[in-house]
Amino acid sequence: MERKYYIRMMTSEVNKSINEYLLEESELSRIKLLMSRRISYLMGKKGLSRKELSEQTGLTEATISYILNGKKFPSFRTIIKLEKCLEGSIINISR
């Protein structure tokens, strides 16, 4: 039996609504992988290294590495910092 995870995601920047999702472990892993690929794509598009992304977001290089390697699911604040710096959406969860 797979473990289940609750994640809370802001689904609208306009009204700051937050939805909770109950995810299977495999779903969470899939979302981390998709997020990692999206961040890498946006970094490449802007020509940013991990070090430069770290400097521009105020996140540590270790945190960025964990996210890019799928070891850590970022907090709301981290997602917002990344999206602002990368000028693009990094996650879109829909059911």
Short mmCIF file of N, CA, C and O in Angstrom, two decimals:
data_model
loop_
_atom_site.label_atom_id
_atom_site.label_comp_id
_atom_site.label_asym_id
_atom_site.label_seq_id
_atom_site.Cartn_x
_atom_site.Cartn_y
_atom_site.Cartn_z
N MET A 1 0.84 -1.19 0.00
CA MET A 1 0.00 0.00 0.00
C MET A 1 0.89 1.25 0.00
O MET A 1 1.79 1.38 0.81
N GLU A 2 0.62 2.15 -0.93
CA GLU A 2 1.41 3.37 -1.02
C GLU A 2 1.00 4.36 0.07
O GLU A 2 -0.16 4.44 0.44
N ARG A 3 2.01 5.10 0.53
CA ARG A 3 1.70 6.19 1.46
C ARG A 3 0.99 7.29 0.71
O ARG A 3 1.18 7.46 -0.49
N LYS A 4 0.20 8.05 1.43
CA LYS A 4 -0.50 9.18 0.83
C LYS A 4 0.07 10.47 1.42
O LYS A 4 0.48 10.51 2.56
N TYR A 5 0.09 11.51 0.61
CA TYR A 5 0.64 12.79 1.03
C TYR A 5 -0.38 13.89 0.78
O TYR A 5 -1.04 13.90 -0.26
N TYR A 6 -0.49 14.78 1.72
CA TYR A 6 -1.29 15.99 1.49
C TYR A 6 -0.35 17.09 1.05
O TYR A 6 0.69 17.30 1.66
N ILE A 7 -0.71 17.76 -0.02
CA ILE A 7 0.02 18.97 -0.37
C ILE A 7 -0.99 20.09 -0.50
O ILE A 7 -2.13 19.86 -0.88
N ARG A 8 -0.57 21.25 -0.14
CA ARG A 8 -1.44 22.43 -0.25
C ARG A 8 -0.85 23.32 -1.31
O ARG A 8 0.32 23.66 -1.26
N MET A 9 -1.66 23.66 -2.28
CA MET A 9 -1.18 24.49 -3.38
C MET A 9 -2.07 25.71 -3.56
O MET A 9 -3.29 25.61 -3.51
N MET A 10 -1.42 26.84 -3.78
CA MET A 10 -2.16 28.05 -4.12
C MET A 10 -2.59 27.88 -5.58
O MET A 10 -1.78 27.66 -6.46
N THR A 11 -3.89 27.93 -5.82
CA THR A 11 -4.39 27.67 -7.17
C THR A 11 -4.77 28.94 -7.91
O THR A 11 -5.08 28.89 -9.08
N SER A 12 -4.76 30.05 -7.23
CA SER A 12 -5.07 31.30 -7.92
C SER A 12 -4.30 32.43 -7.26
O SER A 12 -4.45 32.67 -6.07
N GLU A 13 -3.48 33.12 -8.04
CA GLU A 13 -2.75 34.26 -7.48
C GLU A 13 -3.67 35.42 -7.21
O GLU A 13 -3.40 36.25 -6.36
N VAL A 14 -4.80 35.47 -7.93
CA VAL A 14 -5.72 36.59 -7.78
C VAL A 14 -6.40 36.56 -6.41
O VAL A 14 -6.37 37.53 -5.66
N ASN A 15 -7.02 35.43 -6.08
CA ASN A 15 -7.74 35.40 -4.80
C ASN A 15 -7.03 34.58 -3.73
O ASN A 15 -7.57 34.34 -2.67
N LYS A 16 -5.81 34.14 -4.05
CA LYS A 16 -4.97 33.40 -3.10
C LYS A 16 -5.67 32.16 -2.54
O LYS A 16 -5.46 31.78 -1.40
N SER A 17 -6.53 31.52 -3.35
CA SER A 17 -7.22 30.32 -2.87
C SER A 17 -6.22 29.17 -2.76
O SER A 17 -5.31 29.03 -3.57
N ILE A 18 -6.40 28.38 -1.74
CA ILE A 18 -5.51 27.26 -1.49
C ILE A 18 -6.34 25.98 -1.48
O ILE A 18 -7.34 25.90 -0.78
N ASN A 19 -5.91 25.02 -2.26
CA ASN A 19 -6.58 23.73 -2.29
C ASN A 19 -5.65 22.68 -1.73
O ASN A 19 -4.43 22.78 -1.88
N GLU A 20 -6.22 21.68 -1.10
CA GLU A 20 -5.43 20.57 -0.61
C GLU A 20 -5.64 19.39 -1.53
O GLU A 20 -6.74 19.16 -2.02
N TYR A 21 -4.57 18.66 -1.76
CA TYR A 21 -4.63 17.48 -2.61
C TYR A 21 -4.09 16.30 -1.83
O TYR A 21 -3.06 16.40 -1.18
N LEU A 22 -4.78 15.18 -1.90
CA LEU A 22 -4.29 13.94 -1.32
C LEU A 22 -3.67 13.15 -2.46
O LEU A 22 -4.34 12.81 -3.43
N LEU A 23 -2.39 12.91 -2.36
CA LEU A 23 -1.67 12.26 -3.45
C LEU A 23 -1.05 10.95 -3.02
O LEU A 23 -0.55 10.83 -1.89
N GLU A 24 -1.06 10.00 -3.92
CA GLU A 24 -0.31 8.77 -3.72
C GLU A 24 1.17 9.12 -3.87
O GLU A 24 1.53 10.10 -4.52
N GLU A 25 2.02 8.29 -3.31
CA GLU A 25 3.47 8.53 -3.40
C GLU A 25 3.93 8.61 -4.86
O GLU A 25 4.74 9.46 -5.23
N SER A 26 3.38 7.76 -5.72
CA SER A 26 3.77 7.78 -7.13
C SER A 26 3.35 9.07 -7.82
O SER A 26 4.07 9.59 -8.68
N GLU A 27 2.19 9.61 -7.43
CA GLU A 27 1.75 10.89 -8.01
C GLU A 27 2.67 12.02 -7.58
O GLU A 27 3.02 12.89 -8.39
N LEU A 28 3.06 12.03 -6.32
CA LEU A 28 3.95 13.07 -5.81
C LEU A 28 5.30 12.99 -6.52
O LEU A 28 5.86 14.02 -6.92
N SER A 29 5.79 11.79 -6.73
CA SER A 29 7.07 11.61 -7.44
C SER A 29 6.96 12.14 -8.86
O SER A 29 7.87 12.78 -9.38
N ARG A 30 5.84 11.88 -9.52
CA ARG A 30 5.61 12.34 -10.88
C ARG A 30 5.58 13.87 -10.93
O ARG A 30 6.17 14.49 -11.81
N ILE A 31 4.92 14.49 -9.95
CA ILE A 31 4.83 15.95 -9.90
C ILE A 31 6.21 16.55 -9.67
O ILE A 31 6.59 17.53 -10.31
N LYS A 32 7.00 15.95 -8.77
CA LYS A 32 8.36 16.44 -8.54
C LYS A 32 9.19 16.37 -9.82
O LYS A 32 9.95 17.29 -10.13
N LEU A 33 9.05 15.27 -10.56
CA LEU A 33 9.80 15.11 -11.81
C LEU A 33 9.38 16.16 -12.83
O LEU A 33 10.24 16.80 -13.46
N LEU A 34 8.09 16.37 -12.99
CA LEU A 34 7.60 17.37 -13.94
C LEU A 34 8.06 18.77 -13.55
O LEU A 34 8.45 19.58 -14.40
N MET A 35 8.02 19.05 -12.25
CA MET A 35 8.45 20.36 -11.75
C MET A 35 9.94 20.55 -12.02
O MET A 35 10.37 21.61 -12.48
N SER A 36 10.71 19.52 -11.76
CA SER A 36 12.15 19.58 -11.99
C SER A 36 12.46 19.86 -13.46
O SER A 36 13.29 20.72 -13.79
N ARG A 37 11.78 19.17 -14.35
CA ARG A 37 11.98 19.38 -15.78
C ARG A 37 11.60 20.80 -16.20
O ARG A 37 12.28 21.42 -17.01
N ARG A 38 10.50 21.29 -15.64
CA ARG A 38 10.03 22.63 -16.00
C ARG A 38 11.03 23.70 -15.52
O ARG A 38 11.35 24.63 -16.24
N ILE A 39 11.52 23.54 -14.29
CA ILE A 39 12.50 24.50 -13.76
C ILE A 39 13.76 24.47 -14.61
O ILE A 39 14.30 25.51 -14.99
N SER A 40 14.23 23.27 -14.95
CA SER A 40 15.43 23.14 -15.79
C SER A 40 15.23 23.80 -17.14
O SER A 40 16.13 24.49 -17.65
N TYR A 41 14.05 23.59 -17.72
CA TYR A 41 13.74 24.20 -19.01
C TYR A 41 13.77 25.73 -18.91
O TYR A 41 14.40 26.40 -19.74
N LEU A 42 13.13 26.28 -17.89
CA LEU A 42 13.09 27.73 -17.73
C LEU A 42 14.47 28.30 -17.41
O LEU A 42 14.81 29.39 -17.86
N MET A 43 15.27 27.55 -16.66
CA MET A 43 16.64 27.99 -16.38
C MET A 43 17.43 28.06 -17.69
O MET A 43 18.16 29.03 -17.93
N GLY A 44 17.28 27.04 -18.52
CA GLY A 44 17.98 27.03 -19.81
C GLY A 44 17.53 28.16 -20.71
O GLY A 44 18.35 28.79 -21.39
N LYS A 45 16.24 28.42 -20.70
CA LYS A 45 15.68 29.49 -21.52
C LYS A 45 16.26 30.85 -21.13
O LYS A 45 16.51 31.70 -21.98
N LYS A 46 16.47 31.03 -19.81
CA LYS A 46 17.03 32.30 -19.33
C LYS A 46 18.56 32.26 -19.23
O LYS A 46 19.18 33.26 -18.90
N GLY A 47 19.15 31.10 -19.49
CA GLY A 47 20.60 30.97 -19.42
C GLY A 47 21.15 31.05 -18.01
O GLY A 47 22.24 31.57 -17.79
N LEU A 48 20.39 30.55 -17.04
CA LEU A 48 20.80 30.63 -15.63
C LEU A 48 21.41 29.32 -15.15
O LEU A 48 20.90 28.24 -15.43
N SER A 49 22.48 29.43 -14.40
CA SER A 49 23.06 28.28 -13.71
C SER A 49 22.37 28.13 -12.36
O SER A 49 21.63 29.03 -11.94
N ARG A 50 22.63 27.04 -11.68
CA ARG A 50 22.06 26.85 -10.33
C ARG A 50 22.55 27.95 -9.40
O ARG A 50 21.80 28.46 -8.58
N LYS A 51 23.82 28.29 -9.53
CA LYS A 51 24.40 29.35 -8.68
C LYS A 51 23.70 30.68 -8.93
O LYS A 51 23.35 31.38 -7.99
N GLU A 52 23.48 31.02 -10.20
CA GLU A 52 22.81 32.28 -10.53
C GLU A 52 21.36 32.27 -10.05
O GLU A 52 20.87 33.28 -9.52
N LEU A 53 20.68 31.14 -10.20
CA LEU A 53 19.31 31.03 -9.71
C LEU A 53 19.28 31.20 -8.20
O LEU A 53 18.43 31.88 -7.65
N SER A 54 20.25 30.61 -7.54
CA SER A 54 20.38 30.73 -6.09
C SER A 54 20.55 32.18 -5.67
O SER A 54 19.86 32.67 -4.77
N GLU A 55 21.43 32.89 -6.34
CA GLU A 55 21.69 34.29 -6.01
C GLU A 55 20.45 35.16 -6.25
O GLU A 55 20.15 36.05 -5.48
N GLN A 56 19.73 34.89 -7.33
CA GLN A 56 18.58 35.73 -7.69
C GLN A 56 17.34 35.44 -6.85
O GLN A 56 16.49 36.30 -6.70
N THR A 57 17.23 34.22 -6.32
CA THR A 57 16.05 33.87 -5.52
C THR A 57 16.29 33.95 -4.03
O THR A 57 15.34 33.99 -3.25
N GLY A 58 17.55 33.94 -3.62
CA GLY A 58 17.86 33.91 -2.20
C GLY A 58 17.77 32.51 -1.61
O GLY A 58 17.87 32.33 -0.40
N LEU A 59 17.59 31.51 -2.46
CA LEU A 59 17.57 30.12 -2.01
C LEU A 59 18.99 29.57 -2.05
O LEU A 59 19.81 30.04 -2.83
N THR A 60 19.27 28.59 -1.22
CA THR A 60 20.61 28.00 -1.25
C THR A 60 20.74 27.12 -2.48
O THR A 60 19.75 26.62 -3.02
N GLU A 61 21.98 26.93 -2.90
CA GLU A 61 22.23 26.02 -4.02
C GLU A 61 21.79 24.61 -3.67
O GLU A 61 21.31 23.88 -4.54
N ALA A 62 21.92 24.24 -2.40
CA ALA A 62 21.50 22.90 -1.97
C ALA A 62 19.99 22.73 -2.14
O ALA A 62 19.53 21.69 -2.63
N THR A 63 19.21 23.74 -1.76
CA THR A 63 17.76 23.67 -1.92
C THR A 63 17.39 23.51 -3.39
O THR A 63 16.56 22.66 -3.75
N ILE A 64 18.01 24.30 -4.24
CA ILE A 64 17.74 24.21 -5.68
C ILE A 64 18.12 22.83 -6.20
O ILE A 64 17.37 22.21 -6.96
N SER A 65 19.24 22.31 -5.75
CA SER A 65 19.68 20.99 -6.16
C SER A 65 18.68 19.91 -5.73
O SER A 65 18.34 19.02 -6.50
N TYR A 66 18.21 20.00 -4.48
CA TYR A 66 17.22 19.03 -3.98
C TYR A 66 15.94 19.07 -4.82
O TYR A 66 15.37 18.03 -5.14
N ILE A 67 15.50 20.25 -5.17
CA ILE A 67 14.27 20.39 -5.97
C ILE A 67 14.50 19.83 -7.37
O ILE A 67 13.68 19.06 -7.89
N LEU A 68 15.63 20.18 -7.98
CA LEU A 68 15.92 19.71 -9.34
C LEU A 68 16.15 18.20 -9.40
O LEU A 68 15.91 17.58 -10.43
N ASN A 69 16.59 17.62 -8.29
CA ASN A 69 16.80 16.17 -8.25
C ASN A 69 15.58 15.41 -7.72
O ASN A 69 15.64 14.20 -7.53
N GLY A 70 14.49 16.13 -7.45
CA GLY A 70 13.26 15.48 -7.00
C GLY A 70 13.31 14.98 -5.57
O GLY A 70 12.51 14.15 -5.17
N LYS A 71 14.23 15.49 -4.77
CA LYS A 71 14.38 15.05 -3.39
C LYS A 71 13.52 15.87 -2.42
O LYS A 71 13.30 15.47 -1.30
N LYS A 72 13.08 17.04 -2.89
CA LYS A 72 12.35 17.96 -2.01
C LYS A 72 11.21 18.60 -2.79
O LYS A 72 11.36 18.97 -3.95
N PHE A 73 10.06 18.72 -2.13
CA PHE A 73 8.93 19.44 -2.72
C PHE A 73 8.97 20.85 -2.16
O PHE A 73 8.96 21.04 -0.95
N PRO A 74 9.05 21.87 -3.02
CA PRO A 74 9.21 23.24 -2.53
C PRO A 74 7.96 23.79 -1.84
O PRO A 74 6.85 23.40 -2.16
N SER A 75 8.18 24.70 -0.92
CA SER A 75 7.08 25.39 -0.24
C SER A 75 6.45 26.40 -1.19
O SER A 75 6.99 26.68 -2.27
N PHE A 76 5.31 26.96 -0.78
CA PHE A 76 4.66 28.01 -1.57
C PHE A 76 5.61 29.15 -1.86
O PHE A 76 5.73 29.62 -2.98
N ARG A 77 6.28 29.61 -0.81
CA ARG A 77 7.18 30.75 -0.96
C ARG A 77 8.30 30.46 -1.96
O ARG A 77 8.66 31.30 -2.76
N THR A 78 8.82 29.24 -1.88
CA THR A 78 9.89 28.85 -2.80
C THR A 78 9.38 28.80 -4.23
O THR A 78 10.04 29.29 -5.15
N ILE A 79 8.19 28.25 -4.43
CA ILE A 79 7.60 28.19 -5.78
C ILE A 79 7.42 29.60 -6.33
O ILE A 79 7.77 29.89 -7.48
N ILE A 80 6.91 30.49 -5.51
CA ILE A 80 6.69 31.87 -5.94
C ILE A 80 8.01 32.55 -6.30
O ILE A 80 8.13 33.22 -7.33
N LYS A 81 9.05 32.36 -5.46
CA LYS A 81 10.37 32.94 -5.76
C LYS A 81 10.90 32.43 -7.09
O LYS A 81 11.42 33.19 -7.90
N LEU A 82 10.77 31.11 -7.30
CA LEU A 82 11.27 30.52 -8.54
C LEU A 82 10.50 31.03 -9.75
O LEU A 82 11.09 31.38 -10.77
N GLU A 83 9.17 31.08 -9.63
CA GLU A 83 8.35 31.55 -10.75
C GLU A 83 8.64 33.00 -11.10
O GLU A 83 8.69 33.36 -12.27
N LYS A 84 8.83 33.84 -10.09
CA LYS A 84 9.15 35.25 -10.36
C LYS A 84 10.50 35.38 -11.07
O LYS A 84 10.63 36.12 -12.03
N CYS A 85 11.47 34.65 -10.58
CA CYS A 85 12.81 34.73 -11.16
C CYS A 85 12.83 34.15 -12.57
O CYS A 85 13.43 34.71 -13.48
N LEU A 86 12.16 33.03 -12.76
CA LEU A 86 12.19 32.34 -14.05
C LEU A 86 11.14 32.87 -15.02
O LEU A 86 11.12 32.47 -16.19
N GLU A 87 10.29 33.76 -14.52
CA GLU A 87 9.25 34.38 -15.35
C GLU A 87 8.36 33.35 -16.05
O GLU A 87 8.10 33.44 -17.23
N GLY A 88 7.94 32.36 -15.27
CA GLY A 88 7.06 31.34 -15.83
C GLY A 88 6.51 30.44 -14.75
O GLY A 88 7.05 30.36 -13.65
N SER A 89 5.43 29.76 -15.06
CA SER A 89 4.80 28.85 -14.11
C SER A 89 5.59 27.55 -14.06
O SER A 89 5.99 27.02 -15.10
N ILE A 90 5.81 27.03 -12.86
CA ILE A 90 6.56 25.78 -12.75
C ILE A 90 5.68 24.61 -12.35
O ILE A 90 6.10 23.47 -12.42
N ILE A 91 4.45 24.89 -11.92
CA ILE A 91 3.57 23.79 -11.53
C ILE A 91 2.13 24.15 -11.84
O ILE A 91 1.71 25.29 -11.71
N ASN A 92 1.40 23.15 -12.29
CA ASN A 92 -0.03 23.30 -12.55
C ASN A 92 -0.67 21.98 -12.21
O ASN A 92 -0.50 21.00 -12.94
N ILE A 93 -1.37 21.93 -11.09
CA ILE A 93 -2.03 20.70 -10.67
C ILE A 93 -3.51 20.82 -10.97
O ILE A 93 -4.15 21.76 -10.56
N SER A 94 -4.01 19.89 -11.71
CA SER A 94 -5.46 19.86 -11.95
C SER A 94 -5.92 18.43 -11.82
O SER A 94 -5.20 17.49 -12.08
N ARG A 95 -7.13 18.29 -11.39
CA ARG A 95 -7.73 16.96 -11.20
C ARG A 95 -8.86 16.78 -12.14
O ARG A 95 -9.58 17.64 -12.45
#
